[in-house]
Amino acid sequence: MREVGDHGAITHSADDVRRAASDVLAIEDVTEGIDPGNSVRVRGRLLLPADDAWQRLNDRLRPLGWTPWLRQRAEADGTELLAMPVTFGDRPTRVLLPAILFVLTVLSCLFTGAQMVEGLTEINLNLLDGVPFTAALLGILTAHEFGHYLVARHYGSPTSLPYFIPMPFPVGPFGTMGAVITAGAPIRNKRHLLAIGAAGPVAGLLVTIPVLLLGLHLSRLEPLPAGGYWIEGNSILYAALKYAVFGQLLPSGGMDVIIHPVAFAGWAGLLVTGLNLIPVGQLDGGHIAYALLGARRARTLGWVALVGLALLTFRWQGWLLWLGLLLLFGRVQDTLMDDITELTDRQRVFALGMLVVLVLVFVPIP
């Protein structure tokens, strides 16, 4: 690795990067042979807003096989451009595996929903009994995942179709572990990260709330049974919707809602939204926190959230599993191609609003 000033001789590849950046950065030095992958680093001061600078650099360097990364210099004022000798293209969309997993998840949810028929004394194999629950739940989850997918595609970020995860009764109470999508390239900047991260919860909630209201209208208000029973946990929003339908806070006075399977699917939608909005790592809430606060403060908030979950395990031991998963897999942060461009004021208000949504839908004791 050698560093070259403005008047030094440089290799052809580094010269390409210098020329591409000449009217974007007031160049101080160029260094080639940088990790990873024999990249070229250019340090200087931006002459354009970072968003415009990245787009201009990408337009020039991408045809040459380079991808630009912009970030603030750690050791001094100014900007660092890292040109990596790799490009990210639109990868072929895999359809077969997502389709197979979706069909298996439909069957899994149908079987799970069929077990929700009142008065069952044995396993119910009539899968048609599970249609209301399955349609409601998968409608919510599909809206959530395609919210991410469509917004990512809008911003030119290659991503996979959703991979649904079947988990039939009695292994899981919903018939599925939800779904995931995988990104084919790093996200461009915080503005795109916020939009893609928030699109899932917003789209999911737009379906969840009417589904839950319909399900509550199909449900009954009855005395709690004298024997053993379990009840779904309250969030602020769930308690408010029950109050809107039944005119009282529930459970109270020995009364609660005996929920219809459609209502249970809507409650599950709120639960999933709350879990995804926890501000940790690769969760939707982690994306939103990074976009709003930056990497360092988002990481601190993530640790605060993990400590909060650890404390909640004293009230509900089921959080131990979720806490373990987040500690193992969830704390990895995104790497943005432009880590300088900040949110607009309107986007900051929206991001704060998503944190308010977390407070409204989170279920402390599911």
Tab-separated table of N, CA, C and O in Angstrom, residues 204-312:
chain	number	residue	atom	x	y	z
A	204	GLY	N	-47.845	-3.414	7.507
A	204	GLY	CA	-48.461	-4.433	8.346
A	204	GLY	C	-49.553	-3.870	9.235
A	204	GLY	O	-50.627	-4.466	9.380
A	205	LEU	N	-49.308	-2.699	9.826
A	205	LEU	CA	-50.309	-2.093	10.697
A	205	LEU	C	-51.556	-1.664	9.930
A	205	LEU	O	-52.672	-1.727	10.460
A	206	LEU	N	-51.376	-1.216	8.690
A	206	LEU	CA	-52.527	-0.805	7.890
A	206	LEU	C	-53.477	-1.969	7.644
A	206	LEU	O	-54.681	-1.768	7.420
A	207	VAL	N	-52.957	-3.183	7.679
A	207	VAL	CA	-53.812	-4.373	7.552
A	207	VAL	C	-54.213	-4.892	8.936
A	207	VAL	O	-55.356	-5.315	9.146
A	208	THR	N	-53.306	-4.823	9.888
A	208	THR	CA	-53.559	-5.384	11.218
A	208	THR	C	-54.740	-4.726	11.916
A	208	THR	O	-55.599	-5.413	12.493
A	209	ILE	N	-54.803	-3.405	11.896
A	209	ILE	CA	-55.831	-2.704	12.680
A	209	ILE	C	-57.241	-3.045	12.198
A	209	ILE	O	-58.109	-3.411	13.017
A	210	PRO	N	-57.552	-2.968	10.889
A	210	PRO	CA	-58.904	-3.383	10.483
A	210	PRO	C	-59.179	-4.864	10.726
A	210	PRO	O	-60.307	-5.241	11.073
A	211	VAL	N	-58.163	-5.726	10.552
A	211	VAL	CA	-58.349	-7.148	10.840
A	211	VAL	C	-58.683	-7.344	12.318
A	211	VAL	O	-59.596	-8.114	12.671
A	212	LEU	N	-57.967	-6.642	13.182
A	212	LEU	CA	-58.204	-6.791	14.615
A	212	LEU	C	-59.581	-6.260	15.006
A	212	LEU	O	-60.290	-6.878	15.816
A	213	LEU	N	-59.991	-5.125	14.437
A	213	LEU	CA	-61.317	-4.595	14.742
A	213	LEU	C	-62.405	-5.566	14.279
A	213	LEU	O	-63.386	-5.812	15.005
A	214	LEU	N	-62.239	-6.139	13.078
A	214	LEU	CA	-63.198	-7.133	12.606
A	214	LEU	C	-63.229	-8.333	13.551
A	214	LEU	O	-64.309	-8.819	13.935
A	215	GLY	N	-62.051	-8.817	13.928
A	215	GLY	CA	-61.986	-9.976	14.811
A	215	GLY	C	-62.613	-9.708	16.169
A	215	GLY	O	-63.291	-10.582	16.739
A	216	LEU	N	-62.430	-8.493	16.708
A	216	LEU	CA	-63.037	-8.174	18.006
A	216	LEU	C	-64.551	-8.114	17.896
A	216	LEU	O	-65.277	-8.509	18.830
A	217	HIS	N	-65.067	-7.634	16.770
A	217	HIS	CA	-66.521	-7.630	16.581
A	217	HIS	C	-67.070	-9.047	16.478
A	217	HIS	O	-68.247	-9.285	16.785
A	218	LEU	N	-66.237	-9.991	16.048
A	218	LEU	CA	-66.664	-11.393	15.978
A	218	LEU	C	-66.461	-12.121	17.307
A	218	LEU	O	-66.878	-13.278	17.454
A	219	SER	N	-65.817	-11.459	18.267
A	219	SER	CA	-65.494	-12.086	19.552
A	219	SER	C	-66.607	-11.844	20.566
A	219	SER	O	-67.548	-11.080	20.333
A	220	ARG	N	-66.469	-12.478	21.746
A	220	ARG	CA	-67.484	-12.383	22.790
A	220	ARG	C	-66.848	-11.910	24.100
A	220	ARG	O	-65.698	-12.236	24.387
A	221	LEU	N	-67.634	-11.177	24.857
A	221	LEU	CA	-67.220	-10.764	26.201
A	221	LEU	C	-67.860	-11.720	27.199
A	221	LEU	O	-69.081	-11.828	27.280
A	222	GLU	N	-67.005	-12.420	27.955
A	222	GLU	CA	-67.520	-13.436	28.891
A	222	GLU	C	-66.719	-13.393	30.190
A	222	GLU	O	-65.594	-12.877	30.225
A	223	PRO	N	-67.283	-13.980	31.255
A	223	PRO	CA	-66.510	-14.116	32.499
A	223	PRO	C	-65.316	-15.034	32.275
A	223	PRO	O	-65.394	-16.009	31.523
A	224	LEU	N	-64.226	-14.731	32.940
A	224	LEU	CA	-63.067	-15.606	32.866
A	224	LEU	C	-63.390	-16.932	33.545
A	224	LEU	O	-64.067	-16.951	34.584
A	225	PRO	N	-62.941	-18.043	32.968
A	225	PRO	CA	-63.272	-19.352	33.555
A	225	PRO	C	-62.642	-19.531	34.929
A	225	PRO	O	-61.609	-18.929	35.247
A	226	ALA	N	-63.275	-20.365	35.728
A	226	ALA	CA	-62.789	-20.594	37.089
A	226	ALA	C	-61.512	-21.417	37.102
A	226	ALA	O	-60.676	-21.277	37.999
A	227	GLY	N	-61.346	-22.297	36.109
A	227	GLY	CA	-60.164	-23.139	36.072
A	227	GLY	C	-58.984	-22.437	35.417
A	227	GLY	O	-58.928	-21.215	35.304
A	228	GLY	N	-58.017	-23.244	34.969
A	228	GLY	CA	-56.843	-22.676	34.334
A	228	GLY	C	-57.154	-22.132	32.954
A	228	GLY	O	-57.998	-22.655	32.225
A	229	TYR	N	-56.493	-21.067	32.585
A	229	TYR	CA	-56.676	-20.453	31.274
A	229	TYR	C	-55.476	-19.565	30.996
A	229	TYR	O	-54.685	-19.240	31.883
A	230	TRP	N	-55.340	-19.183	29.738
A	230	TRP	CA	-54.332	-18.172	29.411
A	230	TRP	C	-55.009	-17.065	28.620
A	230	TRP	O	-55.999	-17.299	27.919
A	231	ILE	N	-54.508	-15.865	28.771
A	231	ILE	CA	-55.045	-14.719	28.034
A	231	ILE	C	-53.895	-14.024	27.318
A	231	ILE	O	-52.745	-14.033	27.777
A	232	GLU	N	-54.221	-13.444	26.184
A	232	GLU	CA	-53.209	-12.716	25.419
A	232	GLU	C	-52.865	-11.412	26.140
A	232	GLU	O	-53.722	-10.782	26.755
A	233	GLY	N	-51.589	-11.030	26.065
A	233	GLY	CA	-51.143	-9.835	26.767
A	233	GLY	C	-51.625	-8.550	26.097
A	233	GLY	O	-51.896	-8.510	24.895
A	234	ASN	N	-51.730	-7.517	26.883
A	234	ASN	CA	-52.169	-6.217	26.376
A	234	ASN	C	-50.988	-5.359	25.930
A	234	ASN	O	-49.926	-5.362	26.560
A	235	SER	N	-51.194	-4.647	24.852
A	235	SER	CA	-50.389	-3.471	24.531
A	235	SER	C	-51.312	-2.266	24.685
A	235	SER	O	-52.534	-2.414	24.849
A	236	ILE	N	-50.765	-1.066	24.624
A	236	ILE	CA	-51.610	0.128	24.749
A	236	ILE	C	-52.643	0.161	23.629
A	236	ILE	O	-53.826	0.420	23.853
A	237	LEU	N	-52.207	-0.121	22.389
A	237	LEU	CA	-53.122	-0.066	21.262
A	237	LEU	C	-54.176	-1.165	21.339
A	237	LEU	O	-55.357	-0.926	21.064
A	238	TYR	N	-53.764	-2.363	21.725
A	238	TYR	CA	-54.730	-3.472	21.822
A	238	TYR	C	-55.784	-3.172	22.884
A	238	TYR	O	-56.985	-3.383	22.660
A	239	ALA	N	-55.354	-2.664	24.046
A	239	ALA	CA	-56.313	-2.321	25.099
A	239	ALA	C	-57.259	-1.223	24.617
A	239	ALA	O	-58.468	-1.253	24.916
A	240	ALA	N	-56.735	-0.259	23.847
A	240	ALA	CA	-57.581	0.831	23.346
A	240	ALA	C	-58.606	0.316	22.341
A	240	ALA	O	-59.775	0.748	22.351
A	241	LEU	N	-58.202	-0.614	21.471
A	241	LEU	CA	-59.145	-1.162	20.491
A	241	LEU	C	-60.213	-2.007	21.180
A	241	LEU	O	-61.389	-1.983	20.778
A	242	LYS	N	-59.856	-2.765	22.219
A	242	LYS	CA	-60.866	-3.511	22.971
A	242	LYS	C	-61.841	-2.551	23.659
A	242	LYS	O	-63.053	-2.806	23.701
A	243	TYR	N	-61.306	-1.448	24.153
A	243	TYR	CA	-62.184	-0.446	24.780
A	243	TYR	C	-63.129	0.158	23.749
A	243	TYR	O	-64.319	0.376	24.024
A	244	ALA	N	-62.617	0.411	22.537
A	244	ALA	CA	-63.455	0.996	21.493
A	244	ALA	C	-64.592	0.067	21.106
A	244	ALA	O	-65.698	0.518	20.787
A	245	VAL	N	-64.363	-1.235	21.126
A	245	VAL	CA	-65.390	-2.205	20.714
A	245	VAL	C	-66.330	-2.560	21.865
A	245	VAL	O	-67.554	-2.641	21.680
A	246	PHE	N	-65.773	-2.742	23.071
A	246	PHE	CA	-66.586	-3.262	24.183
A	246	PHE	C	-66.906	-2.210	25.244
A	246	PHE	O	-67.657	-2.498	26.182
A	247	GLY	N	-66.315	-1.035	25.155
A	247	GLY	CA	-66.678	0.047	26.068
A	247	GLY	C	-66.101	-0.063	27.455
A	247	GLY	O	-66.566	0.624	28.372
A	248	GLN	N	-65.082	-0.908	27.658
A	248	GLN	CA	-64.441	-1.003	28.964
A	248	GLN	C	-63.027	-1.549	28.809
A	248	GLN	O	-62.720	-2.221	27.816
A	249	LEU	N	-62.199	-1.224	29.789
A	249	LEU	CA	-60.846	-1.760	29.790
A	249	LEU	C	-60.903	-3.226	30.180
A	249	LEU	O	-61.571	-3.594	31.155
A	250	LEU	N	-60.187	-4.053	29.420
A	250	LEU	CA	-60.227	-5.494	29.641
A	250	LEU	C	-58.818	-6.060	29.691
A	250	LEU	O	-57.928	-5.562	29.004
A	251	PRO	N	-58.602	-7.100	30.524
A	251	PRO	CA	-59.577	-7.732	31.422
A	251	PRO	C	-59.824	-6.895	32.672
A	251	PRO	O	-58.905	-6.254	33.193
A	252	SER	N	-61.061	-6.950	33.184
A	252	SER	CA	-61.412	-6.279	34.442
A	252	SER	C	-62.709	-6.874	34.953
A	252	SER	O	-63.540	-7.367	34.170
A	253	GLY	N	-62.883	-6.834	36.264
A	253	GLY	CA	-64.114	-7.339	36.868
A	253	GLY	C	-64.381	-8.794	36.566
A	253	GLY	O	-65.553	-9.216	36.493
A	254	GLY	N	-63.323	-9.580	36.361
A	254	GLY	CA	-63.500	-10.982	36.045
A	254	GLY	C	-63.986	-11.236	34.630
A	254	GLY	O	-64.359	-12.371	34.301
A	255	MET	N	-63.970	-10.204	33.769
A	255	MET	CA	-64.439	-10.333	32.392
A	255	MET	C	-63.273	-10.101	31.417
A	255	MET	O	-62.346	-9.352	31.697
A	256	ASP	N	-63.357	-10.772	30.290
A	256	ASP	CA	-62.400	-10.520	29.204
A	256	ASP	C	-62.999	-11.017	27.898
A	256	ASP	O	-64.060	-11.656	27.877
A	257	VAL	N	-62.301	-10.695	26.824
A	257	VAL	CA	-62.773	-11.079	25.496
A	257	VAL	C	-62.349	-12.516	25.202
A	257	VAL	O	-61.181	-12.879	25.369
A	258	ILE	N	-63.292	-13.319	24.799
A	258	ILE	CA	-62.988	-14.648	24.252
A	258	ILE	C	-62.785	-14.421	22.753
A	258	ILE	O	-63.753	-14.284	21.996
A	259	ILE	N	-61.535	-14.349	22.330
A	259	ILE	CA	-61.276	-13.805	21.002
A	259	ILE	C	-61.487	-14.840	19.901
A	259	ILE	O	-61.161	-16.012	20.047
A	260	HIS	N	-62.034	-14.330	18.816
A	260	HIS	CA	-62.220	-15.093	17.595
A	260	HIS	C	-60.852	-15.335	16.952
A	260	HIS	O	-59.918	-14.544	17.153
A	261	PRO	N	-60.657	-16.404	16.168
A	261	PRO	CA	-59.371	-16.630	15.502
A	261	PRO	C	-58.895	-15.439	14.657
A	261	PRO	O	-57.692	-15.183	14.568
A	262	VAL	N	-59.820	-14.691	14.057
A	262	VAL	CA	-59.410	-13.506	13.289
A	262	VAL	C	-58.828	-12.447	14.224
A	262	VAL	O	-57.835	-11.785	13.899
A	263	ALA	N	-59.425	-12.291	15.399
A	263	ALA	CA	-58.884	-11.348	16.382
A	263	ALA	C	-57.520	-11.808	16.877
A	263	ALA	O	-56.615	-10.986	17.102
A	264	PHE	N	-57.369	-13.124	17.051
A	264	PHE	CA	-56.077	-13.645	17.478
A	264	PHE	C	-55.004	-13.356	16.430
A	264	PHE	O	-53.859	-13.006	16.759
A	265	ALA	N	-55.356	-13.461	15.146
A	265	ALA	CA	-54.421	-13.121	14.079
A	265	ALA	C	-54.064	-11.642	14.131
A	265	ALA	O	-52.901	-11.261	13.942
A	266	GLY	N	-55.071	-10.787	14.403
A	266	GLY	CA	-54.786	-9.358	14.513
A	266	GLY	C	-53.897	-9.048	15.695
A	266	GLY	O	-52.976	-8.216	15.605
A	267	TRP	N	-54.154	-9.715	16.826
A	267	TRP	CA	-53.275	-9.539	18.000
A	267	TRP	C	-51.853	-9.975	17.665
A	267	TRP	O	-50.887	-9.309	18.049
A	268	ALA	N	-51.731	-11.091	16.942
A	268	ALA	CA	-50.409	-11.559	16.533
A	268	ALA	C	-49.721	-10.532	15.643
A	268	ALA	O	-48.503	-10.339	15.722
A	269	GLY	N	-50.504	-9.844	14.800
A	269	GLY	CA	-49.930	-8.797	13.963
A	269	GLY	C	-49.334	-7.668	14.785
A	269	GLY	O	-48.252	-7.150	14.475
A	270	LEU	N	-50.037	-7.269	15.858
A	270	LEU	CA	-49.488	-6.245	16.754
A	270	LEU	C	-48.232	-6.754	17.444
A	270	LEU	O	-47.243	-6.018	17.602
A	271	LEU	N	-48.269	-8.008	17.898
A	271	LEU	CA	-47.109	-8.585	18.568
A	271	LEU	C	-45.892	-8.584	17.649
A	271	LEU	O	-44.791	-8.162	18.042
A	272	VAL	N	-46.078	-9.040	16.413
A	272	VAL	CA	-44.974	-9.104	15.452
A	272	VAL	C	-44.441	-7.705	15.149
A	272	VAL	O	-43.230	-7.489	15.044
A	273	THR	N	-45.348	-6.735	15.010
A	273	THR	CA	-44.909	-5.361	14.753
A	273	THR	C	-44.061	-4.841	15.901
A	273	THR	O	-43.015	-4.221	15.690
A	274	GLY	N	-44.509	-5.099	17.138
A	274	GLY	CA	-43.739	-4.655	18.294
A	274	GLY	C	-42.373	-5.313	18.360
A	274	GLY	O	-41.365	-4.651	18.648
A	275	LEU	N	-42.306	-6.615	18.089
A	275	LEU	CA	-41.022	-7.315	18.103
A	275	LEU	C	-40.084	-6.741	17.048
A	275	LEU	O	-38.886	-6.536	17.298
A	276	ASN	N	-40.611	-6.483	15.851
A	276	ASN	CA	-39.768	-5.970	14.778
A	276	ASN	C	-39.290	-4.550	15.034
A	276	ASN	O	-38.253	-4.141	14.502
A	277	LEU	N	-40.028	-3.788	15.832
A	277	LEU	CA	-39.644	-2.400	16.089
A	277	LEU	C	-38.685	-2.246	17.266
A	277	LEU	O	-38.277	-1.127	17.570
A	278	ILE	N	-38.324	-3.337	17.929
A	278	ILE	CA	-37.286	-3.238	18.964
A	278	ILE	C	-36.013	-2.693	18.309
A	278	ILE	O	-35.557	-3.204	17.288
A	279	PRO	N	-35.415	-1.636	18.854
A	279	PRO	CA	-34.313	-0.947	18.158
A	279	PRO	C	-32.968	-1.664	18.315
A	279	PRO	O	-32.026	-1.153	18.934
A	280	VAL	N	-32.873	-2.845	17.727
A	280	VAL	CA	-31.654	-3.645	17.825
A	280	VAL	C	-31.257	-4.133	16.438
A	280	VAL	O	-32.087	-4.706	15.713
A	281	GLY	N	-29.994	-3.915	16.064
A	281	GLY	CA	-29.370	-4.532	14.906
A	281	GLY	C	-30.191	-4.556	13.649
A	281	GLY	O	-30.620	-3.525	13.124
A	282	GLN	N	-30.451	-5.768	13.126
A	282	GLN	CA	-31.108	-5.954	11.843
A	282	GLN	C	-32.635	-5.957	11.932
A	282	GLN	O	-33.295	-6.126	10.898
A	283	LEU	N	-33.206	-5.776	13.104
A	283	LEU	CA	-34.649	-5.598	13.190
A	283	LEU	C	-35.044	-4.266	12.552
A	283	LEU	O	-34.223	-3.358	12.416
A	284	ASP	N	-36.323	-4.153	12.189
A	284	ASP	CA	-36.784	-2.899	11.590
A	284	ASP	C	-36.500	-1.711	12.503
A	284	ASP	O	-36.110	-0.629	12.037
A	285	GLY	N	-36.705	-1.908	13.800
A	285	GLY	CA	-36.412	-0.835	14.745
A	285	GLY	C	-34.938	-0.484	14.783
A	285	GLY	O	-34.574	0.682	15.006
A	286	GLY	N	-34.061	-1.470	14.566
A	286	GLY	CA	-32.630	-1.187	14.489
A	286	GLY	C	-32.297	-0.337	13.282
A	286	GLY	O	-31.454	0.580	13.356
A	287	HIS	N	-32.948	-0.617	12.128
A	287	HIS	CA	-32.736	0.214	10.939
A	287	HIS	C	-33.187	1.655	11.205
A	287	HIS	O	-32.497	2.617	10.844
A	288	ILE	N	-34.353	1.790	11.819
A	288	ILE	CA	-34.894	3.127	12.078
A	288	ILE	C	-33.998	3.888	13.050
A	288	ILE	O	-33.713	5.081	12.869
A	289	ALA	N	-33.529	3.200	14.108
A	289	ALA	CA	-32.651	3.854	15.083
A	289	ALA	C	-31.343	4.302	14.441
A	289	ALA	O	-30.845	5.405	14.716
A	290	TYR	N	-30.754	3.463	13.589
A	290	TYR	CA	-29.517	3.829	12.898
A	290	TYR	C	-29.754	5.056	12.024
A	290	TYR	O	-28.964	6.013	12.029
A	291	ALA	N	-30.855	5.065	11.273
A	291	ALA	CA	-31.138	6.202	10.395
A	291	ALA	C	-31.318	7.487	11.188
A	291	ALA	O	-30.878	8.562	10.768
A	292	LEU	N	-31.940	7.382	12.350
A	292	LEU	CA	-32.228	8.572	13.151
A	292	LEU	C	-31.042	9.035	13.976
A	292	LEU	O	-30.761	10.240	14.067
A	293	LEU	N	-30.316	8.096	14.571
A	293	LEU	CA	-29.311	8.433	15.580
A	293	LEU	C	-27.876	8.268	15.105
A	293	LEU	O	-26.959	8.781	15.749
A	294	GLY	N	-27.652	7.540	14.019
A	294	GLY	CA	-26.293	7.202	13.626
A	294	GLY	C	-25.849	5.910	14.283
A	294	GLY	O	-26.485	5.410	15.231
A	295	ALA	N	-24.744	5.362	13.792
A	295	ALA	CA	-24.328	4.023	14.199
A	295	ALA	C	-24.014	3.922	15.695
A	295	ALA	O	-24.473	3.006	16.374
A	296	ARG	N	-23.243	4.866	16.226
A	296	ARG	CA	-22.779	4.735	17.610
A	296	ARG	C	-23.941	4.845	18.594
A	296	ARG	O	-24.101	4.017	19.498
A	297	ARG	N	-24.784	5.873	18.450
A	297	ARG	CA	-25.888	6.043	19.391
A	297	ARG	C	-26.961	4.970	19.203
A	297	ARG	O	-27.607	4.562	20.171
A	298	ALA	N	-27.132	4.494	17.968
A	298	ALA	CA	-28.076	3.394	17.750
A	298	ALA	C	-27.585	2.126	18.445
A	298	ALA	O	-28.381	1.358	18.995
A	299	ARG	N	-26.271	1.906	18.426
A	299	ARG	CA	-25.723	0.739	19.113
A	299	ARG	C	-25.970	0.848	20.625
A	299	ARG	O	-26.323	-0.142	21.283
A	300	THR	N	-25.797	2.040	21.179
A	300	THR	CA	-26.065	2.244	22.608
A	300	THR	C	-27.530	1.990	22.929
A	300	THR	O	-27.862	1.310	23.913
A	301	LEU	N	-28.434	2.516	22.089
A	301	LEU	CA	-29.855	2.286	22.299
A	301	LEU	C	-30.180	0.801	22.210
A	301	LEU	O	-31.022	0.285	22.960
A	302	GLY	N	-29.503	0.087	21.309
A	302	GLY	CA	-29.722	-1.346	21.189
A	302	GLY	C	-29.377	-2.087	22.465
A	302	GLY	O	-30.109	-2.994	22.890
A	303	TRP	N	-28.266	-1.700	23.096
A	303	TRP	CA	-27.895	-2.349	24.355
A	303	TRP	C	-28.902	-2.019	25.458
A	303	TRP	O	-29.218	-2.865	26.310
A	304	VAL	N	-29.415	-0.787	25.460
A	304	VAL	CA	-30.451	-0.431	26.437
A	304	VAL	C	-31.681	-1.308	26.235
A	304	VAL	O	-32.274	-1.806	27.207
A	305	ALA	N	-32.066	-1.515	24.964
A	305	ALA	CA	-33.224	-2.365	24.671
A	305	ALA	C	-32.984	-3.804	25.114
A	305	ALA	O	-33.889	-4.456	25.664
A	306	LEU	N	-31.778	-4.311	24.922
A	306	LEU	CA	-31.465	-5.680	25.344
A	306	LEU	C	-31.515	-5.813	26.857
A	306	LEU	O	-32.001	-6.819	27.387
A	307	VAL	N	-31.036	-4.791	27.570
A	307	VAL	CA	-31.126	-4.818	29.032
A	307	VAL	C	-32.593	-4.811	29.457
A	307	VAL	O	-32.995	-5.525	30.398
A	308	GLY	N	-33.411	-3.998	28.754
A	308	GLY	CA	-34.839	-3.973	29.064
A	308	GLY	C	-35.489	-5.331	28.871
A	308	GLY	O	-36.296	-5.772	29.708
A	309	LEU	N	-35.134	-6.031	27.790
A	309	LEU	CA	-35.680	-7.368	27.571
A	309	LEU	C	-35.211	-8.336	28.656
A	309	LEU	O	-35.981	-9.199	29.103
A	310	ALA	N	-33.949	-8.185	29.058
A	310	ALA	CA	-33.440	-9.052	30.123
A	310	ALA	C	-34.241	-8.863	31.408
A	310	ALA	O	-34.559	-9.832	32.116
A	311	LEU	N	-34.608	-7.633	31.715
A	311	LEU	CA	-35.414	-7.370	32.910
A	311	LEU	C	-36.820	-7.949	32.766
A	311	LEU	O	-37.407	-8.443	33.742
A	312	LEU	N	-37.360	-7.911	31.532
A	312	LEU	CA	-38.700	-8.453	31.312
A	312	LEU	C	-38.746	-9.970	31.463
A	312	LEU	O	-39.826	-10.539	31.664
